[in-house]
CSV table of C-alpha atoms in Angstrom, one decimal:
chain,number,residue,atom,x,y,z
A,22,MET,CA,13.7,1.3,-3.8
A,23,ARG,CA,15.5,-1.5,-1.9
A,24,ALA,CA,13.3,-4.5,-1.2
A,25,TYR,CA,11.9,-4.7,2.3
A,26,ALA,CA,9.2,-7.0,3.8
A,27,PRO,CA,8.5,-5.7,7.3
A,28,ARG,CA,6.5,-7.7,9.9
A,29,VAL,CA,4.0,-5.0,10.4
A,30,ALA,CA,0.3,-4.4,11.1
A,31,PRO,CA,0.2,-0.6,10.5
A,32,GLY,CA,-2.6,1.4,11.8
A,33,PRO,CA,-3.5,5.1,12.5
A,34,LEU,CA,-1.4,6.9,15.1
A,35,GLY,CA,-4.5,8.4,16.7
A,36,ASP,CA,-4.9,7.3,20.3
A,37,VAL,CA,-1.6,5.4,20.3
A,38,VAL,CA,0.2,8.6,21.1
A,39,ALA,CA,-2.2,10.2,23.5
A,40,ILE,CA,-0.1,12.6,25.7
A,41,GLN,CA,-0.4,12.4,29.5
A,42,THR,CA,0.9,15.0,31.9
A,43,LEU,CA,2.6,14.8,35.3
A,44,ALA,CA,3.0,17.8,37.7
A,45,LEU,CA,6.6,17.9,39.1
A,46,PRO,CA,7.4,19.4,42.4
A,47,SER,CA,9.1,22.2,40.6
A,48,GLY,CA,5.8,23.2,39.0
A,49,ARG,CA,6.9,22.0,35.6
A,50,ARG,CA,4.3,19.8,33.8
A,51,LEU,CA,5.9,16.8,32.3
A,52,ARG,CA,4.4,15.4,29.1
A,53,TYR,CA,4.8,11.7,28.4
A,54,VAL,CA,3.4,8.8,26.5
A,55,ASP,CA,2.4,5.5,28.2
A,56,ILE,CA,1.6,2.6,25.8
A,57,GLY,CA,0.8,-1.0,26.7
A,58,PRO,CA,-0.2,-3.1,29.7
A,59,ARG,CA,0.7,-1.8,33.1
A,60,ALA,CA,1.8,-5.1,34.6
A,61,ALA,CA,4.4,-5.6,31.9
A,62,SER,CA,8.1,-5.2,31.4
A,63,THR,CA,8.7,-1.5,30.8
A,64,VAL,CA,10.7,0.2,28.0
A,65,VAL,CA,11.7,3.8,28.2
A,66,PHE,CA,12.1,5.3,24.7
A,67,PHE,CA,14.3,8.3,23.8
A,68,GLY,CA,13.4,9.5,20.3
A,69,GLY,CA,15.9,11.2,18.0
A,70,MET,CA,17.0,14.8,18.0
A,71,ALA,CA,14.0,17.2,17.9
A,72,THR,CA,11.2,14.7,18.5
A,73,SER,CA,8.1,15.0,20.6
A,74,ALA,CA,6.9,12.4,23.0
A,75,GLY,CA,4.7,11.2,20.2
A,76,ALA,CA,7.6,9.8,18.3
A,77,ALA,CA,7.2,6.7,20.4
A,78,GLY,CA,4.0,6.0,18.4
A,79,LEU,CA,6.0,5.6,15.2
A,80,THR,CA,7.3,2.3,16.5
A,81,GLU,CA,3.7,1.2,16.7
A,82,LEU,CA,3.3,1.8,13.0
A,83,ALA,CA,6.5,0.0,12.3
A,84,CYS,CA,5.9,-3.3,14.0
A,85,THR,CA,3.5,-5.4,16.1
A,86,ARG,CA,6.3,-7.1,18.0
A,87,ARG,CA,5.9,-5.0,21.2
A,88,HIS,CA,2.2,-6.1,21.4
A,89,GLU,CA,3.1,-9.7,20.9
A,90,LEU,CA,5.7,-9.5,23.7
A,91,GLY,CA,3.5,-7.6,26.1
A,92,LEU,CA,5.9,-4.7,26.6
A,93,ARG,CA,5.0,-1.3,28.0
A,94,LEU,CA,6.5,1.7,26.3
A,95,LEU,CA,7.1,5.1,28.0
A,96,SER,CA,8.5,8.2,26.6
A,97,VAL,CA,9.0,11.7,28.0
A,98,GLU,CA,8.8,14.9,25.9
A,99,ARG,CA,12.1,16.7,26.1
A,100,ASN,CA,13.0,20.2,26.8
A,101,GLY,CA,11.7,22.8,24.3
A,102,LEU,CA,10.1,20.2,22.0
A,103,GLY,CA,6.5,19.5,21.1
A,104,GLN,CA,4.4,21.5,23.6
A,105,THR,CA,7.1,21.5,26.3
A,106,PRO,CA,8.5,25.0,27.0
A,107,LEU,CA,12.3,25.4,26.8
A,108,ARG,CA,14.5,25.8,29.9
A,109,PRO,CA,17.8,26.9,28.4
A,110,ALA,CA,19.9,25.9,31.4
A,111,ASP,CA,18.7,22.2,31.3
A,112,GLY,CA,21.0,19.6,29.8
A,113,TYR,CA,21.2,15.9,29.5
A,114,GLY,CA,21.2,15.4,33.3
A,115,ALA,CA,18.0,17.3,33.8
A,116,GLY,CA,16.3,15.3,31.1
A,117,ALA,CA,17.4,12.1,32.8
A,118,ARG,CA,16.0,13.3,36.1
A,119,GLU,CA,12.6,14.0,34.5
A,120,VAL,CA,12.5,10.4,33.3
A,121,LEU,CA,13.2,9.2,36.8
A,122,ALA,CA,10.4,11.4,38.1
A,123,MET,CA,8.0,9.8,35.7
A,124,LEU,CA,9.2,6.3,36.6
A,125,ASP,CA,8.8,7.1,40.3
A,126,ALA,CA,5.3,8.5,39.8
A,127,LEU,CA,4.3,5.4,37.8
A,128,GLY,CA,5.9,2.9,40.3
A,129,VAL,CA,8.4,1.5,37.8
A,130,ARG,CA,11.5,0.2,39.5
A,131,ARG,CA,13.5,-1.0,36.5
A,132,CYS,CA,13.2,-0.7,32.8
A,133,ALA,CA,14.9,-1.3,29.5
A,134,VAL,CA,16.0,1.8,27.7
A,135,VAL,CA,15.9,2.3,23.9
A,136,ALA,CA,17.5,5.4,22.5
A,137,VAL,CA,17.7,6.6,18.9
A,138,SER,CA,20.2,9.0,17.3
A,139,GLY,CA,20.4,12.3,19.2
A,140,GLY,CA,18.3,10.8,22.0
A,141,ALA,CA,21.2,8.5,23.0
A,142,PRO,CA,23.1,11.1,25.2
A,143,PHE,CA,20.0,11.3,27.3
A,144,ALA,CA,20.0,7.6,27.8
A,145,ALA,CA,23.7,7.8,28.7
A,146,ALA,CA,22.8,10.5,31.3
A,147,LEU,CA,20.1,8.2,32.7
A,148,ALA,CA,22.7,5.3,33.0
A,149,ALA,CA,25.0,7.7,34.8
A,150,VAL,CA,22.5,8.8,37.5
A,151,ALA,CA,20.6,5.6,37.9
A,152,PRO,CA,22.5,2.6,36.5
A,153,ALA,CA,20.8,0.1,38.8
A,154,ARG,CA,17.4,0.9,37.4
A,155,ILE,CA,18.3,0.0,33.8
A,156,ALA,CA,17.7,-3.7,32.9
A,157,SER,CA,19.2,-3.4,29.4
A,158,LEU,CA,20.3,-0.5,27.1
A,159,HIS,CA,19.5,-0.5,23.3
A,160,LEU,CA,21.1,2.1,21.1
A,161,SER,CA,20.0,2.5,17.5
A,162,ALA,CA,21.8,4.8,15.0
A,163,ALA,CA,23.0,6.4,18.2
A,164,ALA,CA,25.2,9.5,18.3
A,165,ALA,CA,28.2,9.1,20.5
A,166,GLY,CA,29.4,12.6,20.1
A,167,PRO,CA,29.1,15.7,17.9
A,168,LEU,CA,28.1,15.2,14.3
A,169,PRO,CA,30.3,16.6,11.5
A,170,GLU,CA,29.6,20.3,10.9
A,171,ARG,CA,29.5,19.7,7.2
A,172,GLY,CA,27.6,16.4,7.3
A,173,GLU,CA,24.1,15.6,6.2
A,174,ALA,CA,22.7,16.1,9.6
A,175,ALA,CA,24.2,19.5,10.0
A,176,VAL,CA,22.8,20.6,6.6
A,177,LEU,CA,19.3,19.7,7.8
A,178,LEU,CA,19.4,20.5,11.5
A,179,THR,CA,21.2,23.8,11.4
A,180,ASP,CA,18.8,25.3,8.8
A,181,THR,CA,16.3,25.9,11.6
A,182,ASP,CA,14.6,28.7,9.8
A,183,ALA,CA,13.6,26.4,6.9
A,184,LEU,CA,12.6,23.7,9.4
A,185,THR,CA,10.3,26.2,11.2
A,186,VAL,CA,8.6,27.0,7.9
A,187,ASP,CA,8.3,23.3,7.0
A,188,PRO,CA,8.9,21.0,10.1
A,189,ALA,CA,7.9,17.9,8.1
A,190,ARG,CA,11.4,18.1,6.5
A,191,MET,CA,12.8,16.8,9.8
A,192,TRP,CA,11.3,13.4,8.8
A,193,ALA,CA,11.6,13.5,5.1
A,194,PHE,CA,13.1,10.1,4.3
A,195,PRO,CA,14.9,9.7,0.9
A,196,ALA,CA,12.8,8.4,-2.0
A,197,ASP,CA,14.6,5.1,-2.0
A,198,SER,CA,14.2,4.5,1.8
A,199,PRO,CA,12.6,1.1,2.7
A,200,VAL,CA,10.3,2.9,5.1
A,201,HIS,CA,8.1,3.8,2.1
A,202,ALA,CA,7.2,0.1,2.0
A,203,ILE,CA,5.5,0.4,5.4
A,204,PRO,CA,2.0,1.7,4.7
A,205,GLY,CA,1.3,5.0,6.3
A,206,PHE,CA,4.7,5.3,8.0
A,207,ALA,CA,6.2,8.2,6.0
A,208,GLU,CA,3.1,10.3,6.4
A,209,ALA,CA,3.0,9.7,10.2
A,210,ALA,CA,6.7,10.5,10.4
A,211,ARG,CA,6.2,13.9,8.7
A,212,ALA,CA,3.4,14.6,11.1
A,213,GLU,CA,5.8,13.9,13.9
A,214,GLY,CA,8.2,16.5,12.5
A,215,ARG,CA,5.4,19.1,12.6
A,216,ARG,CA,4.4,18.1,16.1
A,217,ALA,CA,8.0,18.2,17.4
A,218,LEU,CA,8.6,21.7,16.1
A,219,ALA,CA,5.2,23.1,16.8
A,220,ARG,CA,6.7,25.8,19.1
A,221,GLY,CA,9.5,26.7,16.7
A,222,ALA,CA,13.0,25.5,16.4
A,223,GLU,CA,14.4,26.7,19.8
A,224,GLY,CA,14.3,23.1,21.2
A,225,LEU,CA,16.1,21.8,18.2
A,226,ARG,CA,18.8,24.5,18.5
A,227,HIS,CA,19.2,23.6,22.1
A,228,GLU,CA,19.7,19.9,21.5
A,229,TRP,CA,22.1,20.6,18.7
A,230,SER,CA,24.2,22.8,21.0
A,231,LEU,CA,24.1,20.1,23.7
A,232,LEU,CA,25.4,17.5,21.3
A,233,ALA,CA,28.1,19.8,20.0
A,234,GLY,CA,29.5,20.2,23.5
A,235,TRP,CA,29.1,16.6,24.7
A,236,ALA,CA,32.2,14.7,25.6
A,237,GLY,CA,30.7,11.3,24.7
A,238,PRO,CA,29.3,8.3,26.6
A,239,ASP,CA,30.6,7.1,29.9
A,240,LEU,CA,28.9,3.8,30.8
A,241,ARG,CA,31.4,2.6,33.4
A,242,GLY,CA,28.8,2.4,36.1
A,243,LEU,CA,26.3,0.4,34.0
A,244,ARG,CA,26.2,-3.4,34.6
A,245,ALA,CA,23.3,-4.0,32.2
A,246,PRO,CA,23.8,-5.5,28.8
A,247,VAL,CA,24.1,-3.1,25.9
A,248,HIS,CA,22.8,-3.7,22.4
A,249,LEU,CA,23.8,-1.7,19.3
A,250,TYR,CA,21.9,-1.3,16.0
A,251,SER,CA,23.4,0.5,13.0
A,252,GLY,CA,22.9,0.8,9.3
A,253,ALA,CA,25.8,0.4,6.9
A,254,GLU,CA,24.4,3.3,4.7
A,255,ASP,CA,23.7,5.7,7.6
A,256,ARG,CA,25.0,9.1,6.3
A,257,ILE,CA,24.0,11.0,9.5
A,258,VAL,CA,25.5,8.9,12.3
A,259,GLY,CA,28.5,7.1,10.9
A,260,PRO,CA,30.1,3.8,11.9
A,261,GLU,CA,32.6,5.5,14.3
A,262,HIS,CA,29.7,6.3,16.6
A,263,ALA,CA,28.7,2.6,17.1
A,264,ALA,CA,32.4,1.8,17.6
A,265,ARG,CA,32.6,4.4,20.4
A,266,TRP,CA,29.5,3.1,22.1
A,267,ALA,CA,31.0,-0.4,21.9
A,268,ARG,CA,34.2,0.8,23.6
A,269,ALA,CA,32.2,2.5,26.3
A,270,ALA,CA,30.0,-0.5,27.1
A,271,GLY,CA,31.0,-2.7,30.0
A,272,HIS,CA,28.8,-5.5,28.7
A,273,LEU,CA,28.2,-5.4,24.9
A,274,ALA,CA,25.6,-8.1,24.3
A,275,ALA,CA,25.3,-7.6,20.5
A,276,HIS,CA,26.0,-5.2,17.7
A,277,ARG,CA,23.5,-5.7,14.9
A,278,HIS,CA,24.8,-4.0,11.7
A,279,TYR,CA,22.5,-4.0,8.7
A,280,PRO,CA,23.7,-3.7,5.1
A,281,GLY,CA,21.7,-1.5,2.8
A,282,VAL,CA,20.0,0.3,5.6
A,283,GLY,CA,20.5,4.0,6.6
A,284,HIS,CA,19.5,6.1,9.5
A,285,GLU,CA,16.0,4.6,9.6
A,286,VAL,CA,17.3,1.3,11.0
A,287,THR,CA,15.3,1.7,14.2
A,288,TYR,CA,11.9,1.6,12.5
A,289,LEU,CA,12.9,-1.1,10.0
A,290,HIS,CA,14.1,-3.4,12.8
A,291,TRP,CA,12.0,-2.5,15.7
A,292,ASP,CA,10.8,-6.1,16.0
A,293,THR,CA,14.4,-7.2,16.6
A,294,ILE,CA,15.0,-4.5,19.2
A,295,MET,CA,11.9,-5.6,21.1
A,296,ASP,CA,13.0,-9.2,20.9
A,297,ASP,CA,16.3,-8.2,22.4
A,298,VAL,CA,14.6,-6.2,25.2
A,299,ALA,CA,12.4,-9.2,26.1
A,300,ALA,CA,15.3,-11.7,25.9
A,301,ALA,CA,17.4,-9.5,28.2
A,302,ALA,CA,14.5,-9.2,30.7
A,303,THR,CA,14.2,-13.0,30.7
A,304,ALA,CA,17.9,-13.6,31.1
A,305,SER,CA,18.0,-11.3,34.1
A,306,GLY,CA,15.0,-13.0,35.8
A,307,GLU,CA,12.8,-10.0,35.5
A,308,ARG,CA,10.5,-11.7,33.1
A,309,ALA,CA,9.2,-15.3,33.3
């Protein structure tokens, strides 16, 4: 196993990922997570492909930095995942509008956005429909387009029958992954796989089809700084994806590329992501 010494204070997921609900005018009940002080800078979190709203809680196991910085973390459960019924006609734009509905209901005017892997297209959609509400955009191991049909992700994600039988496979990190040095993280991650696919794999199939047909990011309307995070050993989202996001970004503030790290880069370096969120808020004058 590669050496890793995380700055963590791990604890049980438990109440950290308590799910709240919001009734939308359409009658749909939106499930979301709200973690942290209310009078704080807000971060909207888009988990990776086929994750429930509870995936936000995995960052709480990974690092204490959000607590130290006093940041608030919000995350909406996406279409067909967790306990949210699938609406087959809904795409990335509908997901972005649901996030805006949550922000409006909670009285949040502006926020930082952190997106992981297959959650990144939803963040791009949010930037397209409400660029003025994004204070900074942080993309980690972020897909910038379809993944290879014969790649590692396709082998896992397209075998939806096997995932339905054993959803924990969705979060089965390799034996040499540094996440195993974080006490309790791997177990909590496998629990998230089971939670995300509790209704079956239809939501996963839907997200895979959305990504397969996505033309890629268009951030031309976004004036907020963009931060990228990638692992040199990422065999799911390769380096060409970070390069594509970099080309799309109007204001690329940083690209943090980590040697010896794979697709789990988000959780190994959550402290740095939160530092970047807080620094961007301070630079923009939104945080004292």
